[in-house]
Tab-separated table of C-alpha atoms and ligand atoms in Angstrom:
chain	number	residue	atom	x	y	z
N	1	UNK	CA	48.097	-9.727	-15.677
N	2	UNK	CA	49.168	-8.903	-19.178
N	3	UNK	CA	48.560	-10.987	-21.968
N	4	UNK	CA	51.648	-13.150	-22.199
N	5	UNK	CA	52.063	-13.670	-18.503
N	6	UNK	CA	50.499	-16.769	-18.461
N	7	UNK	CA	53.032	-19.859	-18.950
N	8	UNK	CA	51.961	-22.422	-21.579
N	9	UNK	CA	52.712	-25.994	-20.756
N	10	UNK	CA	52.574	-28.923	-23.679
N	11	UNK	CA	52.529	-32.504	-23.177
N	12	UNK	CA	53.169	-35.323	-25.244
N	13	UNK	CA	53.123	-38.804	-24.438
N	14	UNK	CA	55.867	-41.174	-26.582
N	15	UNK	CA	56.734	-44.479	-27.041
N	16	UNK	CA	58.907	-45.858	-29.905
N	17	UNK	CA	58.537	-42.298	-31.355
N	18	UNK	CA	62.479	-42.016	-32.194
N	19	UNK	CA	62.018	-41.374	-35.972
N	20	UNK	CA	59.190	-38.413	-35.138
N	21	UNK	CA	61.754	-36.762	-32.362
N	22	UNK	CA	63.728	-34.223	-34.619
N	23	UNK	CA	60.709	-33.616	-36.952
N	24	UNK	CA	58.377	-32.779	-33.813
N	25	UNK	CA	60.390	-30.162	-32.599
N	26	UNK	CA	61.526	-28.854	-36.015
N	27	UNK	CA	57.966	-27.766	-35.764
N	28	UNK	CA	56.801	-27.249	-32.255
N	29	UNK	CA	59.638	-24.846	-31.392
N	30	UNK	CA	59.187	-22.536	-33.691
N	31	UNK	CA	55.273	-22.003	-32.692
N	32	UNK	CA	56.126	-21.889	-28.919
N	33	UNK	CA	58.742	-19.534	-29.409
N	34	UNK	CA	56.649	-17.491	-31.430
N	35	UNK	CA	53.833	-17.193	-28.957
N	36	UNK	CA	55.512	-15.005	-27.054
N	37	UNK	CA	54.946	-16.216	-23.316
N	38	UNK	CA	56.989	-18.408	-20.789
N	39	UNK	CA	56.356	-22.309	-21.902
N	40	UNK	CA	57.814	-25.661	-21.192
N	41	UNK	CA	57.288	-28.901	-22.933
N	42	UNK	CA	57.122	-32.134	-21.263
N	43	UNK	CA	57.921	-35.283	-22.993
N	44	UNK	CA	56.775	-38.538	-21.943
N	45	UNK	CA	58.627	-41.409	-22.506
N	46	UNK	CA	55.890	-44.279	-21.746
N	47	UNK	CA	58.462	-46.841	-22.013
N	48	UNK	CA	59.978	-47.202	-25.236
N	49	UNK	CA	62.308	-49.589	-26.313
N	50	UNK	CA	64.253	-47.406	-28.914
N	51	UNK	CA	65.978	-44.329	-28.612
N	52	UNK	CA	63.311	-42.022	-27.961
N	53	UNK	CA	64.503	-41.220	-24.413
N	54	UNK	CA	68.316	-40.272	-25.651
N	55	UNK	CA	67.080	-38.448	-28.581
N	56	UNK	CA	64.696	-35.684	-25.926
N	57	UNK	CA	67.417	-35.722	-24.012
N	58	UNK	CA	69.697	-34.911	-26.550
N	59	UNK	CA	67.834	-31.479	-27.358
N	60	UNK	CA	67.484	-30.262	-23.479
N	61	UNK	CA	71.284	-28.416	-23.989
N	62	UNK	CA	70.039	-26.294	-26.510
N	63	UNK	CA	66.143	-26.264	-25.075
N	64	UNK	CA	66.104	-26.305	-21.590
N	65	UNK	CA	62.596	-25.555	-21.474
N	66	UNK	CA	61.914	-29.621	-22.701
N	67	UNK	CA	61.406	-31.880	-19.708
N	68	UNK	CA	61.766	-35.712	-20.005
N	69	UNK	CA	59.704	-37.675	-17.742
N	70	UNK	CA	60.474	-41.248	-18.591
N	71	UNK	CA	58.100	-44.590	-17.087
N	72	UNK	CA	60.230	-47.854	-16.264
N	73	UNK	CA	57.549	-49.629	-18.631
N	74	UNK	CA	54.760	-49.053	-21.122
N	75	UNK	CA	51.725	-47.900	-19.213
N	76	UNK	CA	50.210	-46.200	-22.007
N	77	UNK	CA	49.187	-43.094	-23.126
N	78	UNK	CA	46.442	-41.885	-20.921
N	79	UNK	CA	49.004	-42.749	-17.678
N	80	UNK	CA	51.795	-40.902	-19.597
N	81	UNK	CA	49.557	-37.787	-20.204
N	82	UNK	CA	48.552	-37.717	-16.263
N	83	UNK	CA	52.282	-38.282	-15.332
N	84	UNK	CA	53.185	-35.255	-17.884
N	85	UNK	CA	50.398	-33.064	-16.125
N	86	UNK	CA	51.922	-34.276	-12.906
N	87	UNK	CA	55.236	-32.235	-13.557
N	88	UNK	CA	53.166	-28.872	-15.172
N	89	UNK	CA	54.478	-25.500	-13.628
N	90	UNK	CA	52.224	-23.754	-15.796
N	91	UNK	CA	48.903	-22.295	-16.021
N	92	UNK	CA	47.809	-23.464	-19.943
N	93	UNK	CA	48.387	-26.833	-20.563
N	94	UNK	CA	48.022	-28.189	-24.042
N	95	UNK	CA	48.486	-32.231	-24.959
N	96	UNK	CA	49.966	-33.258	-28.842
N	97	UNK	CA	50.779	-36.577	-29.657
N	98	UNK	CA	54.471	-37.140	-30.596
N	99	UNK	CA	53.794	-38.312	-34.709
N	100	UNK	CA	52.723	-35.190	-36.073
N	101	UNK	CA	48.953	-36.061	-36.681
N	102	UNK	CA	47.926	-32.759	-34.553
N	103	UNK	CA	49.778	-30.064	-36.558
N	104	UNK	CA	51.464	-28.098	-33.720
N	105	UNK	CA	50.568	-24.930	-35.472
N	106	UNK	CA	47.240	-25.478	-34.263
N	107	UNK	CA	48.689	-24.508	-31.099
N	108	UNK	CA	47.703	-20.830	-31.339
N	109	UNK	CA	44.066	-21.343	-32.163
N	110	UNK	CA	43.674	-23.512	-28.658
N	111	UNK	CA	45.490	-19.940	-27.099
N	112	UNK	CA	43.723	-17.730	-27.991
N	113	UNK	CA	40.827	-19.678	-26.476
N	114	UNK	CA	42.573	-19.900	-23.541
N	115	UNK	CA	42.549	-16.376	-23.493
N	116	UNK	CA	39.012	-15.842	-23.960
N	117	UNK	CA	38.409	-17.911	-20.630
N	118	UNK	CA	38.064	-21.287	-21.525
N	119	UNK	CA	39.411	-23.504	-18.770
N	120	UNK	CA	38.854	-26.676	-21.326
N	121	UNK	CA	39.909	-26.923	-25.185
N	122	UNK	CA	38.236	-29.491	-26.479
N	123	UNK	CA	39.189	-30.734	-30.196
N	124	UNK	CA	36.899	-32.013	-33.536
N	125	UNK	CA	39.442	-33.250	-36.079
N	126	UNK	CA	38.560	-32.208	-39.383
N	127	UNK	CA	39.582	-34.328	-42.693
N	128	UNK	CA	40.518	-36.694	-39.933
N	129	UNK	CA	43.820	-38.854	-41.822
N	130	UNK	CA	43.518	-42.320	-40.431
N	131	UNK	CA	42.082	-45.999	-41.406
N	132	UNK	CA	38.403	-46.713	-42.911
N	133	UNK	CA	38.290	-49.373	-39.676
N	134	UNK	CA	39.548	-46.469	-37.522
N	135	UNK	CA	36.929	-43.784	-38.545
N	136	UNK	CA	33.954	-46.160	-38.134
N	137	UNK	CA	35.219	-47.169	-34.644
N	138	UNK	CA	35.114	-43.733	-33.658
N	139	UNK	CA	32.159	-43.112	-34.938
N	140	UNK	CA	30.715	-46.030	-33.208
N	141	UNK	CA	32.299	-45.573	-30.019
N	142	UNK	CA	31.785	-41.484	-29.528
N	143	UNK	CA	28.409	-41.834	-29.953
N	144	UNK	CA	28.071	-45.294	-27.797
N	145	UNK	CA	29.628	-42.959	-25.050
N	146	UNK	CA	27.744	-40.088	-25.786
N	147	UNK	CA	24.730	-41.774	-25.190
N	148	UNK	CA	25.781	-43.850	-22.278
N	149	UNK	CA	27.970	-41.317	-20.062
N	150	UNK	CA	25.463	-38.069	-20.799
N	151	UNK	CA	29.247	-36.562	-21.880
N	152	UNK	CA	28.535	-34.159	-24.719
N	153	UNK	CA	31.337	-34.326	-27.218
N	154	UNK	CA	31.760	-34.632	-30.585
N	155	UNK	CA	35.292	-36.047	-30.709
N	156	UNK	CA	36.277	-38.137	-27.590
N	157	UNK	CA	39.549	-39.299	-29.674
N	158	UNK	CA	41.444	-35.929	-30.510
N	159	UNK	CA	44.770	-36.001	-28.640
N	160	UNK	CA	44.963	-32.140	-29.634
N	161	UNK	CA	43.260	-30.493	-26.063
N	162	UNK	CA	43.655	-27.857	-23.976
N	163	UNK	CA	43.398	-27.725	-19.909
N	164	UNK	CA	43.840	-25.256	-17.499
N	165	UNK	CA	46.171	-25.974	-14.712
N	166	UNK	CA	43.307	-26.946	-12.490
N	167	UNK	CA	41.761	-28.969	-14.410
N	168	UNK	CA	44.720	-30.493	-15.319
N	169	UNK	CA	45.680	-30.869	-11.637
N	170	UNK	CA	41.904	-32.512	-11.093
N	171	UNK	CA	43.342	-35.231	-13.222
N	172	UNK	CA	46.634	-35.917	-11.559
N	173	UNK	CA	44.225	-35.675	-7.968
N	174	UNK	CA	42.169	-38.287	-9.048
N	175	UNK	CA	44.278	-41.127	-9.351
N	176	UNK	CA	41.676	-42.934	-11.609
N	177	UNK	CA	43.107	-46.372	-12.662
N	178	UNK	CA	43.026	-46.497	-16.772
N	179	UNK	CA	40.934	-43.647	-17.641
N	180	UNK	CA	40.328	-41.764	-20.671
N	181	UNK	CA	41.649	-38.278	-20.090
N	182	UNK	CA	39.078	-35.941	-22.359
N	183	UNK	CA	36.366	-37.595	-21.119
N	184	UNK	CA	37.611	-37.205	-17.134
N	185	UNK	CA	38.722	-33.783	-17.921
N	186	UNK	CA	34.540	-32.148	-18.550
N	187	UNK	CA	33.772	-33.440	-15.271
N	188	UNK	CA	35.978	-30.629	-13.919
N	189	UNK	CA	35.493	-27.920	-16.495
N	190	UNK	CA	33.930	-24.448	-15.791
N	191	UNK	CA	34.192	-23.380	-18.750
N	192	UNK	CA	34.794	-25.319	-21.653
N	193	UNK	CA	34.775	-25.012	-25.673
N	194	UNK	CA	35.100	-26.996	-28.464
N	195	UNK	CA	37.265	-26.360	-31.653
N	196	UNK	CA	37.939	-27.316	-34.987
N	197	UNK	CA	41.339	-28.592	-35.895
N	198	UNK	CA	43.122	-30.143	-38.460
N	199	UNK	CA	44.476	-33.597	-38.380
N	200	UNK	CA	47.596	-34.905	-40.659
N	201	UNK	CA	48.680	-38.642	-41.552
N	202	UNK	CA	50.864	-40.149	-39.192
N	203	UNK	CA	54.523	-38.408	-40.160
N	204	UNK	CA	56.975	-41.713	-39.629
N	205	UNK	CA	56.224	-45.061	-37.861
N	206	UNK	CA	53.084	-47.436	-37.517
N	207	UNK	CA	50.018	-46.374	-34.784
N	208	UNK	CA	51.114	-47.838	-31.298
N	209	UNK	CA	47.299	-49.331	-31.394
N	210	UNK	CA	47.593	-52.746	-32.233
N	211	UNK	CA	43.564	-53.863	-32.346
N	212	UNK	CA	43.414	-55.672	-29.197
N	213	UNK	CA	44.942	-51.880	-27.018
N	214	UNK	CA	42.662	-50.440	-29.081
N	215	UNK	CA	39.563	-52.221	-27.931
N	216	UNK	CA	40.975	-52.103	-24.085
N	217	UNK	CA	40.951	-48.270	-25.115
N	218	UNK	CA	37.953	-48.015	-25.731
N	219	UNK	CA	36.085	-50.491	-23.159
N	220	UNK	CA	38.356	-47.831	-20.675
N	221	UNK	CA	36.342	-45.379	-22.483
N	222	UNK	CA	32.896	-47.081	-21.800
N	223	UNK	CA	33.244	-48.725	-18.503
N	224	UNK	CA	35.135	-45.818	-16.828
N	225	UNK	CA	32.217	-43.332	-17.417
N	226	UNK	CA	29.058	-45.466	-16.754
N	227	UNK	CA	27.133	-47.840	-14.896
N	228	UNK	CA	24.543	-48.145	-17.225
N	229	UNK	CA	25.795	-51.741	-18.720
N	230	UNK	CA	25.649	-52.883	-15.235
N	231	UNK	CA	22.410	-51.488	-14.647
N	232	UNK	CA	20.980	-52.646	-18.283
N	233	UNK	CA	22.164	-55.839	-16.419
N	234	UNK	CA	19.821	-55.610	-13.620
N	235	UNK	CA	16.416	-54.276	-15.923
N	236	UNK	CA	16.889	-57.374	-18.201
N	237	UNK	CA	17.563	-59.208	-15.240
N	238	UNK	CA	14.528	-58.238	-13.629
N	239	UNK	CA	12.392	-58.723	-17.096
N	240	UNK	CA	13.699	-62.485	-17.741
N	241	UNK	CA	12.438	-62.997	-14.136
N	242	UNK	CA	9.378	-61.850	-14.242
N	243	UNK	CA	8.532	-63.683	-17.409
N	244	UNK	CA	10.077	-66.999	-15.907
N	245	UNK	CA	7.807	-66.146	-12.533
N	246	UNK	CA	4.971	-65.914	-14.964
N	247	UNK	CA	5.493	-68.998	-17.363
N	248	UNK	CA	6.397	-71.190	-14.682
N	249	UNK	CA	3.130	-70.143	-12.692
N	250	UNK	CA	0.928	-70.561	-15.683
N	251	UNK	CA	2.840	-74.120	-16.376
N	252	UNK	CA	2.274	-75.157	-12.743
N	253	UNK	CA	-1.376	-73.592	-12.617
N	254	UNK	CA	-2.038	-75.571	-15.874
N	255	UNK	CA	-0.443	-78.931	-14.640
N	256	UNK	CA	-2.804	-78.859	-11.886
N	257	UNK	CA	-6.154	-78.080	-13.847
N	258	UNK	CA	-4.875	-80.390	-16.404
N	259	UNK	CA	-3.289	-83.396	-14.787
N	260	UNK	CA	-0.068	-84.641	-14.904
N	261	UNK	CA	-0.389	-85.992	-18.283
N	262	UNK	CA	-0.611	-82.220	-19.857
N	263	UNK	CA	2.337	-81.831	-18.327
N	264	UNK	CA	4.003	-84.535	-19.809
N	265	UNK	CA	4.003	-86.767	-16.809
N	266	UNK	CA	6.325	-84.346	-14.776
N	267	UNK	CA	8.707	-82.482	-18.155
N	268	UNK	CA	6.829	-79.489	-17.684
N	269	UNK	CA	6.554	-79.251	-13.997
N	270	UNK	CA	10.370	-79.397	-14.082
N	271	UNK	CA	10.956	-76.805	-17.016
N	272	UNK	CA	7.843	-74.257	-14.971
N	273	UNK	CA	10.504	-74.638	-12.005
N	274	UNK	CA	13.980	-74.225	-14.061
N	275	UNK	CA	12.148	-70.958	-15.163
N	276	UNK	CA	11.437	-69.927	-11.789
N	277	UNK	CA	14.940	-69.857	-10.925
N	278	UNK	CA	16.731	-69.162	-13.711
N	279	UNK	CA	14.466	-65.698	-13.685
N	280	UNK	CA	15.526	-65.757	-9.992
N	281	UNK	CA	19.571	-65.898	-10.769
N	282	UNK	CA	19.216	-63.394	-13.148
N	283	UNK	CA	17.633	-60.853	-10.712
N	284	UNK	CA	20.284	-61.686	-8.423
N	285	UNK	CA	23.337	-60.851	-11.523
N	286	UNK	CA	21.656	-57.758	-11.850
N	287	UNK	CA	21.159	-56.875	-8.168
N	288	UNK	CA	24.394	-57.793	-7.886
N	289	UNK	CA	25.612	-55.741	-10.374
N	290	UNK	CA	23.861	-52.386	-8.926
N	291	UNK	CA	26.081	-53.284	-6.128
N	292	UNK	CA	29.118	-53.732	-7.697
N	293	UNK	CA	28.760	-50.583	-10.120
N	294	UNK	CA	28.966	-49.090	-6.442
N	295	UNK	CA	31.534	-50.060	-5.160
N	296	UNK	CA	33.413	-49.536	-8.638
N	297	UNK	CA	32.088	-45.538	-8.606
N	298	UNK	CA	33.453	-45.839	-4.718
N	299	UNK	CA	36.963	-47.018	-5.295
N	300	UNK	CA	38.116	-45.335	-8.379
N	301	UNK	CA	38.975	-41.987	-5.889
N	302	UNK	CA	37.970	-39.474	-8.441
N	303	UNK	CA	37.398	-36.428	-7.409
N	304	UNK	CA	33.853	-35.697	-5.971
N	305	UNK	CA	33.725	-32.045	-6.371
N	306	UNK	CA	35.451	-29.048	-7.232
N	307	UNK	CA	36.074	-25.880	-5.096
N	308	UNK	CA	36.774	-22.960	-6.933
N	309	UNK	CA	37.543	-21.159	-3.953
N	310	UNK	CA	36.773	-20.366	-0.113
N	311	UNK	CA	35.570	-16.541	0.640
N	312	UNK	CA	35.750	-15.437	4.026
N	313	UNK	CA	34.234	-11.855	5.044
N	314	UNK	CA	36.712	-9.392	4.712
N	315	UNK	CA	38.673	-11.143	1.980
N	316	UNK	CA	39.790	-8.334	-0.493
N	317	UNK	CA	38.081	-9.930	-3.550
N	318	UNK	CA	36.161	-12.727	-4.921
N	319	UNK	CA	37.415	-15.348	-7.813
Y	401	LIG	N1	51.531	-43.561	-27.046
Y	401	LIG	C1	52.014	-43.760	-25.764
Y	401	LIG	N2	51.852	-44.973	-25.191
Y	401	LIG	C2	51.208	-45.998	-25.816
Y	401	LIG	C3	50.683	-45.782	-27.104
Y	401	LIG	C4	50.850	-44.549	-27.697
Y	401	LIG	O1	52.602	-42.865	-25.163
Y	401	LIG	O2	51.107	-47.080	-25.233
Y	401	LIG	C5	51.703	-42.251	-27.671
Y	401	LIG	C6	52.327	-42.286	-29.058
Y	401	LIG	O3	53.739	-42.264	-28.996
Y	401	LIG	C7	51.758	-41.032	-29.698
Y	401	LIG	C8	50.387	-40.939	-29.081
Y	401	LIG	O4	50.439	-41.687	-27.858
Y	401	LIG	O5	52.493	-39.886	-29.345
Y	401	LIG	C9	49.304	-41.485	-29.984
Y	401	LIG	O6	49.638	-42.795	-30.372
Y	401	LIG	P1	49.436	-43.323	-31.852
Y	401	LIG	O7	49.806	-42.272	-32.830
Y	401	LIG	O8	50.138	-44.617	-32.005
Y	401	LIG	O9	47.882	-43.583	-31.829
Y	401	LIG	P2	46.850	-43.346	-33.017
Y	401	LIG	O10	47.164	-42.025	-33.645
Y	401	LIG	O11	47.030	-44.476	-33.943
Y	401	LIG	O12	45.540	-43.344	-32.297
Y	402	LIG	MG1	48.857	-41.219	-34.179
């Protein structure tokens, strides 16, 4: 294959983006034109209740390389990204989000790592433009994850990413309900990278995060990638137990040595009993719990490996 053969897909989820429409493409044409190679670009629309939807439409005439994929309601942006990747017919795929804050002229630099073999682009945004609250978040919550989900990266947040078509189509395969697409995306990575790019204030409009989609965000983030609260559940579980086991023995050992008297006529016999169980039903939540963080890992159909390909003998050459 020569160096431009491959097609270069980019998606980019949108809702109430109508004022960032004409300034978008003002700027992401250009670079996609100049790159040389087949592309398409697949817009979004996650539901929104301006004119968004007319305005993409608007430019397919002139662009017929822009696809519109438009939801009947807001599901938000992770669903709109899997439902862009859904509709990819090509072999790069790279993700933007619609208000300008990942400069589209960052688009060659994820290329060109495309080209060097990298099946996933992952992103660090640099002089990162957004709220005091916003940065600490992140901070918080990357390295929360980090620690939690054993997933390596440095920016979990960075719309600006590239896939290859199979990874991509992983994604779509897996039919994960509200997951967070970089972090999904390493578990089906051969080869992946991560890149330094630039990061601009939001060009027109307000964030689509109000605080409380922000938190859901990122509890999707946590929750979708580990089982450890669940099984933090269980070892404290266990630990409260064991201490109530032990504190109620003692209490009950004591009330016999010491009469009923030391044990304030019955009070403490009670409380070494309440401790005994209440140790008991926390055990259980946490044995519980083990359980459930199975059946959660069970249901949530994500893909449980990856073929890269079946050789037979006699097969003219190996992938
Ligand atoms: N977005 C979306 N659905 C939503 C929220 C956001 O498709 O429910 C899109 C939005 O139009 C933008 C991108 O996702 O293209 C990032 O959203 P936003 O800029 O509001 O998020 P922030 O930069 O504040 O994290
Ligand atoms: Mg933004």
């Amino acid at each position: 294959m020569t160096d431009v053969a491959q097609k270069l897909a980019v998606v980019i989820p949108m809702f109430n983006e109508e004022r960032n429409v004409a300034g978008l493409f003002a700027r992401l044409l250009p670079v996609c034109t100049a790159l040389g190679r087949p592309f398409e670009i697949i817009c979004v629309d996650d539901g929104s209740k301006d004119h968004t939807a007319e305005l993409v439409r608007g430019l397919q005439n002139k662009h017929p390389e822009i696809v519109l994929v438009r939801f009947a309601r807001n599901f938000g942006q992770h669903a709109a990204i899997t439902a862009g990747f859904a509709q990819v017919s090509a072999d790069w795929v790279i993700t933007l989000d619609a208000d300008l804050q990942n400069p589209p002229e960052e688009i060659p630099n994820l290329v060109c790592e495309f080209a060097r073999g990298h099946d996933l682009i992952n992103t660090v945004r640099v002089g990162r433009q957004d709220t005091f609250f916003r940065k600490r978040a992140s901070r918080f919550t990357n390295a929360l994850v980090r620690r939690i989900s054993g997933i390596r990266l440095n920016d979990f947040g960075c719309m600006l990413r590239g896939y290859s078509s199979e990874v991509a189509k992983g994604i779509v395969r897996s039919r994960e309900y509200r997951t967070f697409i970089p972090a999904l995306a390493t578990l089906f990575a051969r080869n992946p990278v991560e890149i330094n790019v630039a990061h601009a204030a939001r060009a027109e409009g307000e964030s689509k995060y109000s605080l409380l989609k922000l938190f859901s965000l990122q509890l999707d983030l946590i929750t979708s990638f580990s089982v450890h609260p669940l099984r933090a559940l269980f070892l404290v579980g266990t630990g409260l137990a064991a201490l109530g086991l032990l504190l109620g023995a003692l209490i009950l050992i004591l009330r016999i040595i010491y009469g009923s008297h030391w044990a304030g006529d019955g009070t403490l016999t009670v409380l070494g009993i309440l401790m005994i169980f209440t140790g008991l039903q926390f055990f259980a939540f946490g044995l519980l719990g083990e359980y459930i963080g199975r059946i959660f890992q069970q249901v949530r159909e994500r893909e449980h490996y990856v073929v890269q390909g079946v050789d037979r003998a006699g097969d003219p050459g190996q992938t």
